[in-house]
Coordinates of C-alpha atoms and ligand atoms in Angstrom, one line a residue:
M159 CA 198.4 130.5 179.1
T160 CA 197.2 127.0 179.4
D161 CA 198.5 124.1 181.5
T162 CA 199.4 122.4 178.3
F163 CA 202.0 125.1 177.8
R164 CA 203.6 124.3 181.1
E165 CA 203.4 120.6 181.0
D166 CA 206.7 118.7 180.3
L167 CA 208.4 121.9 179.2
L168 CA 211.3 121.2 181.4
S169 CA 211.1 117.4 181.3
G170 CA 214.5 115.8 182.1
K171 CA 216.1 119.1 183.2
V172 CA 217.7 119.9 186.5
A173 CA 216.9 123.2 188.2
F174 CA 218.7 124.9 191.1
A175 CA 216.7 127.7 192.9
A176 CA 218.3 130.1 195.4
G177 CA 216.1 131.9 197.9
A178 CA 213.3 129.5 197.2
S179 CA 211.7 128.9 200.7
S180 CA 208.9 131.4 200.1
G181 CA 207.2 134.0 198.0
I182 CA 207.9 134.6 194.3
N183 CA 210.9 132.3 194.3
L184 CA 209.0 129.3 195.7
Q185 CA 206.4 129.7 193.1
V186 CA 209.0 129.9 190.3
A187 CA 210.7 126.8 191.8
R188 CA 207.3 125.0 192.0
R189 CA 206.6 125.9 188.4
Y190 CA 210.0 124.4 187.3
A191 CA 209.1 121.2 189.1
E192 CA 205.6 121.1 187.7
A193 CA 207.0 121.4 184.2
G194 CA 209.1 118.3 184.8
A195 CA 212.4 119.5 186.3
K196 CA 214.2 117.9 189.2
L197 CA 214.5 120.7 191.7
F198 CA 217.3 121.5 194.2
M199 CA 216.3 124.5 196.4
I200 CA 218.3 126.5 198.9
S201 CA 217.6 129.3 201.4
R202 CA 219.2 130.6 204.6
S203 CA 216.9 128.8 206.9
D204 CA 217.1 125.0 207.0
D205 CA 213.6 124.7 208.6
K206 CA 212.0 126.9 206.0
I207 CA 213.7 125.2 203.0
Q208 CA 213.0 121.7 204.3
A209 CA 209.3 122.6 204.8
A210 CA 209.1 124.1 201.3
A211 CA 210.7 121.1 199.7
Q212 CA 208.4 118.8 201.6
G213 CA 205.4 120.8 200.4
L214 CA 206.4 120.2 196.8
R215 CA 207.1 116.5 197.4
D216 CA 203.7 116.2 199.0
D217 CA 202.3 117.4 195.7
G218 CA 204.2 114.6 193.9
L219 CA 207.0 116.8 192.7
E220 CA 210.8 116.0 192.8
A221 CA 212.4 118.5 195.2
T222 CA 215.4 118.6 197.6
G223 CA 216.1 121.4 200.1
M224 CA 219.4 122.5 201.6
A225 CA 220.3 125.4 203.9
C226 CA 222.8 127.8 202.2
D227 CA 223.4 131.5 202.5
V228 CA 224.1 133.1 199.1
R229 CA 226.7 135.4 200.8
D230 CA 228.8 132.3 201.4
F231 CA 230.6 131.3 198.2
G232 CA 232.0 128.1 199.7
A233 CA 228.6 127.0 200.9
L234 CA 227.2 127.6 197.4
M235 CA 229.9 125.5 195.8
A236 CA 229.0 122.7 198.2
A237 CA 225.3 123.1 197.4
F238 CA 225.8 123.0 193.6
S239 CA 228.0 120.0 194.1
A240 CA 225.3 118.2 196.1
C241 CA 222.7 119.1 193.5
R242 CA 224.9 117.6 190.7
D243 CA 225.6 114.5 192.7
K244 CA 221.9 113.9 193.2
Y245 CA 220.4 115.0 189.9
G246 CA 223.2 115.4 187.4
A247 CA 224.5 118.5 185.6
I248 CA 222.4 121.6 186.1
D249 CA 220.3 123.1 183.3
I250 CA 218.5 125.9 185.1
V251 CA 219.6 128.3 187.8
L252 CA 217.4 130.9 189.6
S253 CA 219.0 133.6 191.7
G254 CA 216.2 135.1 193.8
A255 CA 217.5 135.6 197.3
A256 CA 216.8 139.2 198.4
G257 CA 216.5 141.3 201.5
N258 CA 214.8 144.7 201.8
F259 CA 213.3 147.2 204.3
L260 CA 212.1 150.7 204.0
S261 CA 214.6 153.2 205.4
P262 CA 215.8 156.7 204.5
A263 CA 219.5 156.8 203.8
L264 CA 220.0 158.8 206.9
G265 CA 218.4 156.0 209.0
M266 CA 220.7 153.4 207.5
S267 CA 224.1 152.3 208.8
A268 CA 226.8 151.4 206.4
N269 CA 226.3 147.8 207.5
A270 CA 222.5 148.0 206.7
F271 CA 223.3 149.2 203.1
K272 CA 226.0 146.5 202.8
T273 CA 223.7 143.8 204.1
V274 CA 221.2 144.3 201.3
V275 CA 223.9 144.7 198.6
D276 CA 225.5 141.5 199.9
I277 CA 222.3 139.5 199.7
D278 CA 221.0 140.8 196.4
L279 CA 224.0 141.8 194.3
L280 CA 227.0 139.8 195.7
G281 CA 224.5 136.9 196.2
T282 CA 223.5 136.9 192.5
F283 CA 227.1 137.0 191.4
N284 CA 228.0 134.2 193.8
V285 CA 225.1 132.0 192.7
F286 CA 225.9 132.4 189.0
R287 CA 229.7 132.2 189.4
A288 CA 229.5 129.1 191.6
S289 CA 227.1 127.4 189.3
F290 CA 229.4 127.6 186.3
E291 CA 231.4 124.4 186.6
F292 CA 228.2 122.4 187.4
L293 CA 226.2 123.6 184.4
N294 CA 225.0 121.4 181.5
A295 CA 226.3 123.7 178.8
P296 CA 225.7 124.6 176.1
G297 CA 222.0 125.0 176.8
A298 CA 221.9 126.2 180.4
S299 CA 219.7 129.0 181.4
L300 CA 220.3 131.3 184.4
T301 CA 217.7 133.8 185.6
A302 CA 218.0 136.5 188.2
I303 CA 215.1 138.1 189.9
T304 CA 215.6 141.9 189.8
A305 CA 213.2 144.8 190.3
P306 CA 212.0 148.0 188.6
Q307 CA 214.0 149.8 191.3
A308 CA 217.1 148.8 189.3
V309 CA 216.2 151.6 186.9
N310 CA 213.6 153.7 188.8
A311 CA 215.0 155.6 191.8
M312 CA 212.8 155.4 194.9
P313 CA 213.0 157.1 198.3
M314 CA 213.7 154.8 201.3
Q315 CA 215.3 152.3 198.8
V316 CA 218.9 153.5 198.2
H317 CA 220.2 150.1 199.2
A318 CA 217.8 148.0 197.1
C319 CA 217.9 150.3 194.1
A320 CA 221.7 150.2 194.1
A321 CA 221.8 146.4 194.6
K322 CA 219.2 145.7 191.9
A323 CA 220.9 148.1 189.4
G324 CA 224.0 146.0 190.0
V325 CA 222.0 142.7 189.5
N326 CA 221.0 143.9 186.0
M327 CA 224.6 144.5 185.1
V328 CA 225.7 141.1 186.4
V329 CA 223.0 139.6 184.1
K330 CA 224.2 141.6 181.1
C331 CA 227.9 141.1 181.6
L332 CA 227.6 137.4 182.2
A333 CA 225.3 137.0 179.2
M334 CA 228.2 138.5 177.1
E335 CA 230.9 136.5 178.6
W336 CA 229.1 133.1 178.8
G337 CA 227.0 133.4 175.6
P338 CA 229.8 131.8 173.5
G339 CA 229.6 128.8 175.7
G340 CA 225.8 128.5 175.1
I341 CA 224.8 129.7 178.5
R342 CA 221.9 132.2 178.6
V343 CA 221.6 134.7 181.4
N344 CA 218.5 136.8 181.9
G345 CA 216.6 138.8 184.5
V346 CA 212.9 139.0 185.4
S347 CA 211.8 142.2 187.0
P348 CA 208.6 141.8 189.0
G349 CA 206.5 144.8 189.8
P350 CA 204.4 144.8 193.0
I351 CA 203.3 141.2 193.5
G352 CA 200.4 140.5 195.9
G353 CA 200.9 138.1 198.8
T354 CA 204.6 138.6 199.2
E355 CA 206.7 139.6 202.2
G356 CA 208.2 142.3 199.9
M357 CA 204.9 144.1 199.4
E358 CA 204.0 143.7 203.1
R359 CA 207.1 145.7 203.8
L360 CA 206.7 148.2 201.0
A361 CA 203.0 148.8 201.3
P362 CA 202.1 147.7 204.9
N363 CA 198.5 149.0 204.9
K364 CA 195.4 149.2 202.7
E365 CA 195.8 152.9 202.0
M366 CA 199.4 152.4 200.7
A367 CA 198.4 149.3 198.7
E368 CA 195.5 151.2 196.9
A369 CA 197.8 154.2 196.3
S370 CA 200.4 151.9 194.8
K371 CA 197.8 150.2 192.4
G372 CA 196.6 153.7 191.3
R373 CA 200.1 154.5 190.0
I374 CA 200.4 151.3 187.9
P375 CA 199.4 151.4 184.2
L376 CA 197.5 148.1 184.6
R377 CA 196.1 149.3 187.9
D378 CA 196.7 146.2 189.9
W379 CA 199.5 144.2 191.5
G380 CA 200.7 141.0 189.8
T381 CA 200.6 137.5 191.0
K382 CA 203.4 135.0 191.8
D383 CA 202.1 133.0 188.9
D384 CA 202.8 135.9 186.5
I385 CA 206.5 135.7 187.5
A386 CA 206.6 131.9 187.5
D387 CA 205.3 131.8 183.9
A388 CA 207.9 134.3 182.7
C389 CA 210.7 132.3 184.4
L390 CA 209.4 129.1 183.0
W391 CA 209.6 130.5 179.5
L392 CA 213.1 131.8 180.0
A393 CA 214.2 128.4 181.4
S394 CA 212.7 126.5 178.5
D395 CA 214.0 125.9 175.0
A396 CA 211.2 128.3 173.8
A397 CA 213.6 131.1 174.8
N398 CA 216.7 129.6 173.1
Y399 CA 217.7 132.9 171.5
V400 CA 217.1 135.2 174.5
T401 CA 220.0 136.3 176.6
G402 CA 221.0 139.5 178.4
A403 CA 217.4 140.5 178.6
I404 CA 215.6 142.0 181.6
I405 CA 211.9 141.0 181.1
N406 CA 209.6 143.4 182.9
V407 CA 206.6 141.6 184.4
D408 CA 205.4 144.6 186.2
G409 CA 202.1 145.9 184.9
G410 CA 204.0 148.7 183.3
V411 CA 205.5 150.1 186.5
E412 CA 208.9 150.7 184.9
L413 CA 207.3 153.1 182.4
G414 CA 206.7 155.6 185.3
D415 CA 203.9 156.9 187.4
A416 CA 200.6 156.5 185.6
A417 CA 198.4 158.1 188.3
M418 CA 196.4 160.3 185.9
D419 CA 192.7 159.5 186.0
L420 CA 192.0 159.1 182.3
T421 CA 188.2 159.0 182.8
K422 CA 188.4 162.6 183.8
V423 CA 190.3 163.8 180.8
E424 CA 188.1 165.5 178.1
I425 CA 188.8 164.1 174.7
R426 CA 188.3 166.4 171.7
K427 CA 185.8 164.9 169.3
Ligands
HXC790 C1 217.4 150.4 209.0 C2 218.0 148.2 209.3 C3 216.6 147.8 209.2 C4 215.6 148.8 209.0 C5 217.8 146.0 209.4 N1 218.7 147.0 209.5 N2 216.6 146.4 209.3 N3 218.3 149.5 209.2 N4 216.0 150.1 208.9 N5 214.3 148.5 208.9 C6 220.1 147.0 209.7 C7 220.5 146.4 211.0 O1 220.4 147.3 212.0 C8 222.0 146.0 210.7 O2 222.8 147.2 210.7 C9 221.9 145.6 209.3 O3 220.7 146.1 208.7 C10 221.9 144.1 209.1 O4 220.8 143.6 209.9 P1 220.7 142.1 210.3 O5 219.3 141.9 210.9 O6 221.9 141.8 211.2 O7 220.9 141.3 209.0 P2 220.3 139.9 208.5 O8 219.9 139.1 209.6 O9 221.3 139.4 207.5 O10 218.9 140.4 207.8 C11 218.9 140.9 206.5 C12 217.8 141.9 206.3 C13 216.5 141.3 206.9 C14 217.7 142.3 204.9 C15 218.1 143.1 207.2 O11 215.4 142.3 206.7 C16 216.2 140.0 206.2 O12 216.6 139.0 206.6 N6 215.4 140.0 205.1 C17 215.1 138.8 204.4 C18 213.7 138.8 204.0 C19 213.3 140.0 203.2 O13 213.8 141.1 203.4 N7 212.4 139.7 202.3 C20 211.9 140.8 201.5 C21 212.5 140.6 200.3 S1 211.5 141.4 199.1 P3 223.7 147.5 212.0 O14 224.5 148.8 211.6 O15 222.8 147.7 213.2 O16 224.6 146.3 212.2 C22 212.5 142.2 198.2 C23 211.8 142.9 197.1 C24 212.8 143.8 196.5 O17 213.6 142.2 198.4 C25 212.1 144.8 195.7 C26 212.8 146.1 195.7 C27 214.1 146.1 195.2

């Protein structure tokens, strides 16, 4: 993909990104702004989101930060209202706020399970539901960040798997209900992405990281740019006829465990 592809793709559009103070979501938000969108970004921590927005402005991009917890519907309505007041009706919404930790079900309280479901699943519903009256529709594009765990069960991840499975269904149900109004709703499912807090939690040492890469069909982790480019495409008019899709950007992770060493397999001539 060339920079020419990205340039001006979102020129004149307004983007709202939730959970955008760091990691994958910050890179997606940056990509929206680099492509010409005016960007309004939120996260739980005021310090972190102000620092992230300032970083983008330092690079000459248009970005405003505001503290907002996606579990708080009223606060989200206020944030969308502030975004519209500043930039106009909203064309692009990213729902990426997520929480996760490794824990067996038996080490998890009901509140621990609920906390992750509240951030990931309820949070995604809240972001999209609250956005509705502020959207520039027809033509708006909503994208949720989901995960392969939405369809692949994993030990120590009952909370995140259940939450992300729900996120996929929020995407599909809203795509059906809001399609007639010209609102597209999609998901992007990142596999293991290097340099993220998520992978630091899920593969905290070199041994676990190498083992993880050995199970992936493409044999490596992805980059934040891989996810940002997929989200850019979904947000753009180039994806005009795409809705209800979960786009896997995961090196083939969702296909299953590809740990077999194919170099050791004897091929019949
Ligand atoms: C068991 C745990 C725990 C752990 C927290 N809890 N960590 N239980 N093992 N390691 C429990 C607490 O004891 C508490 O239950 C409940 O969870 C809520 O914890 P709080 O700290 O009060 O909640 P909060 O401050 O809202 O923090 C949310 C959080 C935290 C998810 C627990 O880790 C967080 O803020 N995460 C945000 C950053 C993050 O996770 N980034 C990674 C995202 S990557 P009790 O019963 O004691 O009250 C990602 C990729 C997803 O999500 C890919 C896979 C799907």
